[in-house]
Tab-separated table of C-alpha atoms in Angstrom:
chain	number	residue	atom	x	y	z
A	1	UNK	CA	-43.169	-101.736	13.790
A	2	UNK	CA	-41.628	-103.615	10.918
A	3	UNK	CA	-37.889	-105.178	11.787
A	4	UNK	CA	-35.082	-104.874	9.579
A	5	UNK	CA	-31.848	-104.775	9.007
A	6	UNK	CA	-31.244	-101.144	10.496
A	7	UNK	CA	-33.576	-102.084	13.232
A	8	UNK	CA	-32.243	-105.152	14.120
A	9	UNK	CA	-30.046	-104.408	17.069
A	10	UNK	CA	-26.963	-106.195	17.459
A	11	UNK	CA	-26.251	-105.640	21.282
A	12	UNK	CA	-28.633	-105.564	24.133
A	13	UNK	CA	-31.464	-107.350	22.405
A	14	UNK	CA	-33.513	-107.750	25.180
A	15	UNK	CA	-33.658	-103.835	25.666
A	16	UNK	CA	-35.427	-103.158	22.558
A	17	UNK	CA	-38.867	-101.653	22.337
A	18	UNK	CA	-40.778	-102.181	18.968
A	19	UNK	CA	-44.410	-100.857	20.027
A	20	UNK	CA	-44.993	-97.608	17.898
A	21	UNK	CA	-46.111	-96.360	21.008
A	22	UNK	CA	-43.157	-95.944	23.200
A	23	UNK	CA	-41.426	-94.365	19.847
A	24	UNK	CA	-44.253	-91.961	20.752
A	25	UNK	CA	-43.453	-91.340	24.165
A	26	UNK	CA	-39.492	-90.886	23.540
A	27	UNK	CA	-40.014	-88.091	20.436
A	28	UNK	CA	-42.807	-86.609	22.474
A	29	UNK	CA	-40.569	-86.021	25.701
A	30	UNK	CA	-37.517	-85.338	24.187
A	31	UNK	CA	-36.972	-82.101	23.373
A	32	UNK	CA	-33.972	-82.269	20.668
A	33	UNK	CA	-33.025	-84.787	18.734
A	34	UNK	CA	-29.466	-85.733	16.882
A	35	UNK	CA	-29.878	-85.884	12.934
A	36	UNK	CA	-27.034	-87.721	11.280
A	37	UNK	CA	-26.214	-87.215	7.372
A	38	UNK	CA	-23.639	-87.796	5.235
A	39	UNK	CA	-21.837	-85.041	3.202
A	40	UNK	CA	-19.152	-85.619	0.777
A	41	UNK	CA	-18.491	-89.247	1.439
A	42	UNK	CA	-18.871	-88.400	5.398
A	43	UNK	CA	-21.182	-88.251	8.384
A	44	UNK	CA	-22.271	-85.586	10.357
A	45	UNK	CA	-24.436	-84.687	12.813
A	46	UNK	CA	-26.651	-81.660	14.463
A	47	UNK	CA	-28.685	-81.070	17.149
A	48	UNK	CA	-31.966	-79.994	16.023
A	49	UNK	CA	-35.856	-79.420	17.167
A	50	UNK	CA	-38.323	-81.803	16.321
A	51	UNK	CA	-42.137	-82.522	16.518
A	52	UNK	CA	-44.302	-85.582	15.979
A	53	UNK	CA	-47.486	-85.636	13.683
A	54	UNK	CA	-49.076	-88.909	13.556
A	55	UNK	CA	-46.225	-90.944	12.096
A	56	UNK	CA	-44.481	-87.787	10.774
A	57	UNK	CA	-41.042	-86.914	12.672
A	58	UNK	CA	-40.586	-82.870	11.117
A	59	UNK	CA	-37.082	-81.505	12.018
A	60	UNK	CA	-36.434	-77.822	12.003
A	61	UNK	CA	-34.094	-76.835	9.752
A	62	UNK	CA	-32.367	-73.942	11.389
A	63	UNK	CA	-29.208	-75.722	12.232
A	64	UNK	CA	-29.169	-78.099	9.251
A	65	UNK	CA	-28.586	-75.869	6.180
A	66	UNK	CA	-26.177	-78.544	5.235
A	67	UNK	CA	-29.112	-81.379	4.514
A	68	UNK	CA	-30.953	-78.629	2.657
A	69	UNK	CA	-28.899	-77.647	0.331
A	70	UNK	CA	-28.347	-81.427	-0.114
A	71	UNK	CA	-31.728	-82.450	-0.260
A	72	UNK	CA	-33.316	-84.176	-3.280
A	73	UNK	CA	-36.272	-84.657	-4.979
A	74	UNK	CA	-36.319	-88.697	-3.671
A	75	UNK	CA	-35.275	-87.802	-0.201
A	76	UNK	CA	-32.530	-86.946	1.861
A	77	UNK	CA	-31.049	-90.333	3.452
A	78	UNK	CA	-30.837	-89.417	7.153
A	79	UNK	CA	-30.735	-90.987	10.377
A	80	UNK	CA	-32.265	-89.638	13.795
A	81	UNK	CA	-31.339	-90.418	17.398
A	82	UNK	CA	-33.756	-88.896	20.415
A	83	UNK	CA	-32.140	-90.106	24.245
A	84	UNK	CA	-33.686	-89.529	27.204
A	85	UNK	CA	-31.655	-90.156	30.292
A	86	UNK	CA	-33.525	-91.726	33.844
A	87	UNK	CA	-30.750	-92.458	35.585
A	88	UNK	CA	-26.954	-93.197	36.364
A	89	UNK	CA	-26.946	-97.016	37.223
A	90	UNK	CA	-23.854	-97.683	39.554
A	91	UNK	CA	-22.978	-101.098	39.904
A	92	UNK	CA	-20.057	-102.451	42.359
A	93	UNK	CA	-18.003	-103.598	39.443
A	94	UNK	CA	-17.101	-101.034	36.633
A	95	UNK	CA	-17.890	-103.438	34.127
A	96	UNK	CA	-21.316	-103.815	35.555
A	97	UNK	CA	-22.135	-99.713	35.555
A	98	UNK	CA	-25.156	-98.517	33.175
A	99	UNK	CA	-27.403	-96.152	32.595
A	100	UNK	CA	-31.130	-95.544	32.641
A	101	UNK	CA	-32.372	-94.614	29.760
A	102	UNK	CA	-35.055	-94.339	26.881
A	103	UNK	CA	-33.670	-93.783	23.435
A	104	UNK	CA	-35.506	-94.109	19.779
A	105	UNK	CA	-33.596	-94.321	16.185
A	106	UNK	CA	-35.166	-93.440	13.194
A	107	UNK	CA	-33.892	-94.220	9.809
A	108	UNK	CA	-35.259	-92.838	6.402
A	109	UNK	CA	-34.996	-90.528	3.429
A	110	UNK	CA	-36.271	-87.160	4.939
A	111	UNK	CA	-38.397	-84.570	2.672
A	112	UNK	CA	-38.057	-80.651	2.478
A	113	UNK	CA	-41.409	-79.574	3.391
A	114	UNK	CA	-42.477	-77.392	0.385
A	115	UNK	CA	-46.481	-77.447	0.911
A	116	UNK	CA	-47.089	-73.694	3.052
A	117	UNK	CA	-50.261	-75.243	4.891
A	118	UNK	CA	-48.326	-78.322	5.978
A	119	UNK	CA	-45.091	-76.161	7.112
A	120	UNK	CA	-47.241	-73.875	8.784
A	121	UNK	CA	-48.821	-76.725	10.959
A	122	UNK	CA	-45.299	-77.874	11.338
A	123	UNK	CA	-43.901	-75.141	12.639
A	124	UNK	CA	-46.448	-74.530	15.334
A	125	UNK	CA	-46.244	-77.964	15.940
A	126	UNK	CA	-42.985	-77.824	16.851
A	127	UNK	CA	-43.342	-74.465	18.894
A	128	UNK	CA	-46.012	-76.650	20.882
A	129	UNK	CA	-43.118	-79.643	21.273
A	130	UNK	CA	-40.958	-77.148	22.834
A	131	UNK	CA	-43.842	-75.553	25.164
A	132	UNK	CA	-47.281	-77.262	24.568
A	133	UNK	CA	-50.202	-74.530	23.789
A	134	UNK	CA	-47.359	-72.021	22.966
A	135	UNK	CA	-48.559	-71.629	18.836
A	136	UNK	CA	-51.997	-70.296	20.371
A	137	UNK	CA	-50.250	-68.027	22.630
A	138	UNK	CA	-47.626	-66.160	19.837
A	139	UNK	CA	-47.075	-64.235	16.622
A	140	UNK	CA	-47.425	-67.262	13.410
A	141	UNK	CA	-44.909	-66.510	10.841
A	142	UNK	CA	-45.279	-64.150	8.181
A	143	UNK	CA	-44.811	-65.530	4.646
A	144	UNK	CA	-40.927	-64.147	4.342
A	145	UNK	CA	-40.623	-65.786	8.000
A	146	UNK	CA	-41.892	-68.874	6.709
A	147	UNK	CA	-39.695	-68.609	3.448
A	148	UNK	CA	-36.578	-68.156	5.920
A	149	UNK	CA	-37.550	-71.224	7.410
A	150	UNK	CA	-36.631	-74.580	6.704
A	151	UNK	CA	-38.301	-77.965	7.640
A	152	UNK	CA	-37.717	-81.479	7.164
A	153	UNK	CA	-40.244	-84.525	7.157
A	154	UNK	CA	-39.011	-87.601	7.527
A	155	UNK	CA	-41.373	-90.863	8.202
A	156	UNK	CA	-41.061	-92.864	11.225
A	157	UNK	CA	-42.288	-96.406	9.453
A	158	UNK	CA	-38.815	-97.552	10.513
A	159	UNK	CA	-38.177	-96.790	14.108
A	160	UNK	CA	-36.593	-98.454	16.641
A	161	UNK	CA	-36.315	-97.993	20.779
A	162	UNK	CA	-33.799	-99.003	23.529
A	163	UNK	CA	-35.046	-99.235	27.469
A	164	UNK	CA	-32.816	-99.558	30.165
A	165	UNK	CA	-34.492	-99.307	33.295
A	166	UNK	CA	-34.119	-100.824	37.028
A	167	UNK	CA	-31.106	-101.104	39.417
A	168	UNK	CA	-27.458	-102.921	38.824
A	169	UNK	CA	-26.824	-106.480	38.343
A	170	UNK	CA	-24.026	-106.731	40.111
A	171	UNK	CA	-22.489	-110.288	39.505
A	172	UNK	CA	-22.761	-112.625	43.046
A	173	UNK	CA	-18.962	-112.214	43.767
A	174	UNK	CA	-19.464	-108.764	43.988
A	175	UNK	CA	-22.132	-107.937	46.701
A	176	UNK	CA	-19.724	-108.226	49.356
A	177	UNK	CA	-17.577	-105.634	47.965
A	178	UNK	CA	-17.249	-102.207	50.307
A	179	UNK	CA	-18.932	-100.428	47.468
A	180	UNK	CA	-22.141	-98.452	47.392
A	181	UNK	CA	-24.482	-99.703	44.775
A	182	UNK	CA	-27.663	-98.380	43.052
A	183	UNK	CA	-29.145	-95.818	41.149
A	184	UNK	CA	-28.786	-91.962	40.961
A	185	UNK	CA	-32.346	-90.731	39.357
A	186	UNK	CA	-31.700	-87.528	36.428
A	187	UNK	CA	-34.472	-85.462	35.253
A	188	UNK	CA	-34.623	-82.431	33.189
A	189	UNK	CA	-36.110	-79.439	35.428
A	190	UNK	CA	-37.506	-75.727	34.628
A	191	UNK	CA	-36.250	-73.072	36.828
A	192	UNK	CA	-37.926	-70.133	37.403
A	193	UNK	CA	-38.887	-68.286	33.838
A	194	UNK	CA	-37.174	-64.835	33.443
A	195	UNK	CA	-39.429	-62.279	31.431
A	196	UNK	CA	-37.231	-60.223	28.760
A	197	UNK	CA	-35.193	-57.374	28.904
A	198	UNK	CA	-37.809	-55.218	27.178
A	199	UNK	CA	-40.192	-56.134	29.988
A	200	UNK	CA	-43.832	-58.066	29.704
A	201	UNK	CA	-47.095	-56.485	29.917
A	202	UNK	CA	-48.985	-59.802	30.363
A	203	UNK	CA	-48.766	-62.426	33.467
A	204	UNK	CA	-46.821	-65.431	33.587
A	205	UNK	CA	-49.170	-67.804	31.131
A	206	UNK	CA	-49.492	-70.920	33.282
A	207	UNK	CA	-47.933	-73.214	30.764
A	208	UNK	CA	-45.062	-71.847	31.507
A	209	UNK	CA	-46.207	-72.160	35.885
A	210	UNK	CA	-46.451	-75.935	35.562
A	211	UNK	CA	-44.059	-77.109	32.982
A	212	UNK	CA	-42.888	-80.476	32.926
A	213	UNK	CA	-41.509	-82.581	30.322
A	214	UNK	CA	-42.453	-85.963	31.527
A	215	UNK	CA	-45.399	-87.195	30.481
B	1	UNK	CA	-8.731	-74.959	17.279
B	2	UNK	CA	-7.918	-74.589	13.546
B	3	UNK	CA	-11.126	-74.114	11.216
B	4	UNK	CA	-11.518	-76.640	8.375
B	5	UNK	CA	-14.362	-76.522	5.943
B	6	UNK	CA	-15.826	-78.993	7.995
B	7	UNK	CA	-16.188	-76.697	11.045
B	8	UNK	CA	-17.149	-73.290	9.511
B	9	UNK	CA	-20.617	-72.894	10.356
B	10	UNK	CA	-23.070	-72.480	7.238
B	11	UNK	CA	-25.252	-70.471	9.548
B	12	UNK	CA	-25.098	-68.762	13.102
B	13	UNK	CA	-21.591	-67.783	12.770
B	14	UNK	CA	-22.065	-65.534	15.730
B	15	UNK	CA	-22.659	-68.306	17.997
B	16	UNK	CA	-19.373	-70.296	17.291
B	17	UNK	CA	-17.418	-70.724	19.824
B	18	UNK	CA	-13.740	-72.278	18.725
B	19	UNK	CA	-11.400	-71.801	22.130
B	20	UNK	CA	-10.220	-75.581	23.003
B	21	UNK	CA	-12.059	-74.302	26.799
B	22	UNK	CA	-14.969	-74.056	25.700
B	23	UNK	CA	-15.130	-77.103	23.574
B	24	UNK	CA	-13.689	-79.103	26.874
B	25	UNK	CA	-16.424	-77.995	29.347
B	26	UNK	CA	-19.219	-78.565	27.107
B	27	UNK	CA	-17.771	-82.310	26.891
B	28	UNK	CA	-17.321	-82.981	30.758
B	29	UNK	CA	-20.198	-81.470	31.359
B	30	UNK	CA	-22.605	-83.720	29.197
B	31	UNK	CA	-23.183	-86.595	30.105
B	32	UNK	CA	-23.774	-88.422	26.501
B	33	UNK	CA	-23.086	-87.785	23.455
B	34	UNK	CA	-24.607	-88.839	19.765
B	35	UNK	CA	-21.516	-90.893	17.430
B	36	UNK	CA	-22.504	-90.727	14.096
B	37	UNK	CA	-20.514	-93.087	11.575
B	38	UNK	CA	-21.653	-94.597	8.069
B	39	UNK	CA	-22.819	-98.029	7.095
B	40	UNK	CA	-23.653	-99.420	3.965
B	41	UNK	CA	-23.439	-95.499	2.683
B	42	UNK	CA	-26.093	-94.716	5.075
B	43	UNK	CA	-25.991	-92.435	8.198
B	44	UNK	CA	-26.034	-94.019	11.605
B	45	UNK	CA	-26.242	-92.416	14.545
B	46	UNK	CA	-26.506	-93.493	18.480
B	47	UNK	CA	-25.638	-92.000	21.492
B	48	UNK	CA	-23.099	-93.104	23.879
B	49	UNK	CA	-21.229	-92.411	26.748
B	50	UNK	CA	-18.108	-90.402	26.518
B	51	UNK	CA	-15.144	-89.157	28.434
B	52	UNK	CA	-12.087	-86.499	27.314
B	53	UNK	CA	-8.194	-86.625	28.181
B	54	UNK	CA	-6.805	-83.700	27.335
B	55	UNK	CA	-7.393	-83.663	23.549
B	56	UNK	CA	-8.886	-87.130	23.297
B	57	UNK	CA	-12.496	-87.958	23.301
B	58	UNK	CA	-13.238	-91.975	24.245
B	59	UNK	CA	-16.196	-92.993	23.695
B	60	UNK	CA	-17.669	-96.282	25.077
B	61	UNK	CA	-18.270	-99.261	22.009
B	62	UNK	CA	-21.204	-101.275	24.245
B	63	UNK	CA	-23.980	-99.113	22.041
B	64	UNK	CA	-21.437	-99.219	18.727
B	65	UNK	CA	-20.611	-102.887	17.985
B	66	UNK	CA	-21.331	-101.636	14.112
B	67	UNK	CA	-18.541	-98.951	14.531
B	68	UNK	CA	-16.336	-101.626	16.035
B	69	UNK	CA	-16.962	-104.189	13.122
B	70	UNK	CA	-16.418	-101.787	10.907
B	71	UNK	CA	-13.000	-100.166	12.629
B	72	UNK	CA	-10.411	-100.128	10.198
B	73	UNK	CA	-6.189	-99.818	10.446
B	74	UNK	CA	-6.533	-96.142	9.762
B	75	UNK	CA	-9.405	-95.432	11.396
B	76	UNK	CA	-13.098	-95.118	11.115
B	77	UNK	CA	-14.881	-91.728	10.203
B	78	UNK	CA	-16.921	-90.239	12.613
B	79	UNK	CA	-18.543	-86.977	13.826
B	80	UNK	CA	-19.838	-86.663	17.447
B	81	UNK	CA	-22.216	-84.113	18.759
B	82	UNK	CA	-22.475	-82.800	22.480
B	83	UNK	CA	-25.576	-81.155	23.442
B	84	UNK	CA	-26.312	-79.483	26.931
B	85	UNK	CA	-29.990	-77.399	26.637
B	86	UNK	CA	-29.738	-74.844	29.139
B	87	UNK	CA	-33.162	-73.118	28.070
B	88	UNK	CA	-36.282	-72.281	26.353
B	89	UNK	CA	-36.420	-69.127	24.621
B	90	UNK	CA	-40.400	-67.734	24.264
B	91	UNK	CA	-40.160	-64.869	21.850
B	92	UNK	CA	-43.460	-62.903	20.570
B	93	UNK	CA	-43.210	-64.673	17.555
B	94	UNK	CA	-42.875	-67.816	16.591
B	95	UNK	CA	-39.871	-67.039	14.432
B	96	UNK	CA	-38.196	-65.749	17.217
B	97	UNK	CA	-38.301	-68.348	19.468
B	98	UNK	CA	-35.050	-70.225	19.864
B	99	UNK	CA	-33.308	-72.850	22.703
B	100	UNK	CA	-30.279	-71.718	24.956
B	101	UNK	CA	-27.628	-74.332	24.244
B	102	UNK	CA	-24.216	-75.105	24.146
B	103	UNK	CA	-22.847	-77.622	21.660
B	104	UNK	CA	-19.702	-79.090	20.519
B	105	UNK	CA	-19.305	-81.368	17.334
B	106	UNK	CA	-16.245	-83.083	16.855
B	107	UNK	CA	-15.532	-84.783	13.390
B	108	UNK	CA	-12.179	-87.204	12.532
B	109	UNK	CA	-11.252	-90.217	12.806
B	110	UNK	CA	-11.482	-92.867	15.800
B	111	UNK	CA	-9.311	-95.593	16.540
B	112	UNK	CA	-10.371	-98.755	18.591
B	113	UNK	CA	-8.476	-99.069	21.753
B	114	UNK	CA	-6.689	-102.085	21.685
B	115	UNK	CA	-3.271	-101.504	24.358
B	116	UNK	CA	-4.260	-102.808	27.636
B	117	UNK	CA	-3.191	-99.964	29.561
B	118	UNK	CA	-4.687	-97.137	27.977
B	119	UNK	CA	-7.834	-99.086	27.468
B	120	UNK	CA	-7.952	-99.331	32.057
B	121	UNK	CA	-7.694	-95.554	32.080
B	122	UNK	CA	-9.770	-94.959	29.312
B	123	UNK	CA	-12.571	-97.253	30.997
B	124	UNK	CA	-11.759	-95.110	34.128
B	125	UNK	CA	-12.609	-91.984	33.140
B	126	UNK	CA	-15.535	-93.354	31.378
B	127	UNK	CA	-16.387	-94.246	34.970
B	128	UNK	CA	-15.009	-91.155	36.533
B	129	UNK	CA	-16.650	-88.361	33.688
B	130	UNK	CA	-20.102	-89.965	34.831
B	131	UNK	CA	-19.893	-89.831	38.570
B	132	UNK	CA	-16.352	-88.059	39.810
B	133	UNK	CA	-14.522	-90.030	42.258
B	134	UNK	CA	-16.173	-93.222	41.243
B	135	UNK	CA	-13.615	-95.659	39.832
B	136	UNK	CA	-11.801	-94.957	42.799
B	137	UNK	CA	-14.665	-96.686	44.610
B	138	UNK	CA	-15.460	-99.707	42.635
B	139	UNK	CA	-14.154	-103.088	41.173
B	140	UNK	CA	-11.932	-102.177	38.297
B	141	UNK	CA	-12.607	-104.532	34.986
B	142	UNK	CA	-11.052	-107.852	35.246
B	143	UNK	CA	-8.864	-109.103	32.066
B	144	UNK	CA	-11.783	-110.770	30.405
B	145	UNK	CA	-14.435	-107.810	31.361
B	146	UNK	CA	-11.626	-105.586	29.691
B	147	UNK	CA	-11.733	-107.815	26.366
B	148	UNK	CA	-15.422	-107.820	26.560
B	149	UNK	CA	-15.225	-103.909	26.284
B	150	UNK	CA	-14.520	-101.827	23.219
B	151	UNK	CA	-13.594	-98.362	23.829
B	152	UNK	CA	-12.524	-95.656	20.906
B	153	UNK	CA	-10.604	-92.632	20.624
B	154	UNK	CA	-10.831	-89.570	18.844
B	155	UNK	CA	-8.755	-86.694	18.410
B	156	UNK	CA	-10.418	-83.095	19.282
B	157	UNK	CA	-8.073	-81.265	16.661
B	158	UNK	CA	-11.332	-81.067	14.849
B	159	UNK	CA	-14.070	-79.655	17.024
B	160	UNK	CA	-16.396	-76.796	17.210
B	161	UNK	CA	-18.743	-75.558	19.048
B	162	UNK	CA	-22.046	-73.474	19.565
B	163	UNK	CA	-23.452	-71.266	22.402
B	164	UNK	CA	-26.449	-69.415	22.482
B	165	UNK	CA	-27.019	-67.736	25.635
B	166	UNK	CA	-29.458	-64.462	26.884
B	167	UNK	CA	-33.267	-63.948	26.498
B	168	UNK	CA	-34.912	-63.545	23.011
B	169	UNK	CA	-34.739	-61.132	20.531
B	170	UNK	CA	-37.802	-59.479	19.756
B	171	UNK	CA	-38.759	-57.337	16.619
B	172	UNK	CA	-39.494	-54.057	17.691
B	173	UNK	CA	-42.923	-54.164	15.810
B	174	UNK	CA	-43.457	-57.283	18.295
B	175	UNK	CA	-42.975	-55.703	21.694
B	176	UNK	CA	-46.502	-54.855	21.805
B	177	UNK	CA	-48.337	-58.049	21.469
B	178	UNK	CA	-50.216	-59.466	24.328
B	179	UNK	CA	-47.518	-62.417	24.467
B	180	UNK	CA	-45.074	-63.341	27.768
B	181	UNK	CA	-41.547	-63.232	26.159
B	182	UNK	CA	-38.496	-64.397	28.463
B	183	UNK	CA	-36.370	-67.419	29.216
B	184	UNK	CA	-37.660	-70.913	31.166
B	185	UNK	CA	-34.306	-71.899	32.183
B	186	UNK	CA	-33.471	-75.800	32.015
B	187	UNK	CA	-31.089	-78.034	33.934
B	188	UNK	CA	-30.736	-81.661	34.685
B	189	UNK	CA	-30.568	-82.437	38.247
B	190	UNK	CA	-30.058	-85.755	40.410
B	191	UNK	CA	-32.862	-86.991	42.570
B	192	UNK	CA	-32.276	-89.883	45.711
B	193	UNK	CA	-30.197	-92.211	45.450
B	194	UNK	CA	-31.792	-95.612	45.364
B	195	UNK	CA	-29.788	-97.894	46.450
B	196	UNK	CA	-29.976	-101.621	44.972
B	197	UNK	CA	-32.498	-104.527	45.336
B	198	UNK	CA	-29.848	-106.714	47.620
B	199	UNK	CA	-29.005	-103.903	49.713
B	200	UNK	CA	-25.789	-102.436	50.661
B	201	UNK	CA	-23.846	-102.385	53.386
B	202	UNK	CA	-21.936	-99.264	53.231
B	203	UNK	CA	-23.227	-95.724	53.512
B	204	UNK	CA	-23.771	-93.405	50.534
B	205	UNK	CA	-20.666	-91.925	49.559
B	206	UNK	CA	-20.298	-88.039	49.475
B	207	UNK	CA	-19.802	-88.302	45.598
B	208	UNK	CA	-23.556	-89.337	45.259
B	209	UNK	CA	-24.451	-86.883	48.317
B	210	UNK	CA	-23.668	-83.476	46.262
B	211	UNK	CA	-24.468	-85.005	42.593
B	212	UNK	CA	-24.285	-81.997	40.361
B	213	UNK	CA	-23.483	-82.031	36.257
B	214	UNK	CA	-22.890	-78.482	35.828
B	215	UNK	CA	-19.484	-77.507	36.794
């Protein structure tokens, strides 16, 4: 991916990841995403949904009616974090404590979708982020649904990724310290799913028996 | 917590959630959150690691050296989002499907940490929000780690948050389809502790024995 200024990190060079394809694997895993924007002279930011098309990052819009209402014709100027913890990294000094972790930033001007084909294959596209297969396996939106709906577009030609991964460095004074050192492992896990109030006529759909996020 | 323009929701009102409580637990129990800040009058945001006292939110500068360059006498703006995913929420339709979630966003102004003192404690909890119990079990920063370090603080007079809780919300006309509709819960959990490549000499502590985020 192409370096510049935003890109350019100014700490922890040697953790940064410019192969399009670990962007990939970060938006693809992740299951929300931050989305920064500025409003009246100041920033904000949302948790929202996203998907990944190619090199197209589309945001749902549901809790960003800010943006939308602010977004013009040349683009919205927005900026996009995705994290994905791996790990607490404990080191014997404080200093020397980290974290495992994969994260991406995306920077660009981000586009309300308009186009009803291309917002209908966003939107299941993001349904199948959340729970891959799930658009084949549930009611598509109507046309007032999809009018009720909001969805952004935003290019990832200028990405960027940070990997920490691996145990502490403690410093060489340090390892005779009485302190445990290491790493505690974190994933994201599905419990068991709980059918509706209404009830469910159908079985358990095994997407749902074998979910994982990691890929 | 009073309500500014800035933290009246422009949609979902129903899910805001403004007691100071609720706002607290959703920040000790995440474990990162997303700083957002402006550069260059563009949006930035990155995530980082955070930890409250009482109504202050630091948050650690190692992933913000632009924040810190640009941290000014009175303060730079910022808005932070907190983000804990609890679940998945598989409605009949795709318009109905939705995420179980509690956030908080807090927007002001942060200050760089620069007394000595409240800098230690404010490195402390860092410590202690990520692992309880842990900075009473590790090498506390020596002077020139502590310069190395840039913490910030923010205020929580501004904060709000979001909760959406419960199974989904099917249209009546929608009960009928041949779709599962219910909740796949979600929670982040610890696996093993590894402990480091030079090995350690002391046994696990209890801290790391009973790992658990949700309080």
């Amino acid at each position: 991916m192409p370096i510049t200024t935003r890109t350019t990190p100014s700490r922890h060079a040697d953790r940064t990841r410019d192969e399009p394809e670990v962007v990939h694997q970060i938006l693809d895993e992740a299951l929300v995403c931050h989305l920064s924007f500025i409003v009246g002279g100041e920033p904000r930011v949302l948790p929202t949904l996203h998907a990944r098309d190619g090199d197209t990052l589309y945001l749902h819009g549901s809790t960003g009616s800010r943006p939308m209402l602010a977004a013009r014709p040349d683009g919205l100027p927005v900026c996009v974090a995705v994290t994905l913890l791996d790990g607490l990294v404990l080191a014997r000094s404080q200093f020397n404590h980290s974290v495992n972790y994969r994260s991406a930033v995306i920077h660009g001007r981000a586009r309300l979708v308009t186009d009803a084909t291309e917002k209908r294959r966003a939107l299941a596209a993001l349904v199948d982020h959340v729970v891959a297969g799930r658009s084949q396996d549930s009611r598509p939106p109507s046309d007032r649904e999809l009018a009720q709906t909001a969805v952004l577009a935003l290019s990832l030609a200028e990405a960027s990724t940070k990997v920490r991964a691996g145990g502490p460095v403690d410093q060489p004074e340090d390892l005779s310290l009485p302190h445990w050192s290491g790493v505690l492992p974190l994933r994201l896990v599905a419990g068991d799913p709980e059918s509706g109030a209404e009830g469910v006529a159908v079985p358990l759909p095994p997407y749902l028996r074998t979910y994982r996020r990691q890929r």
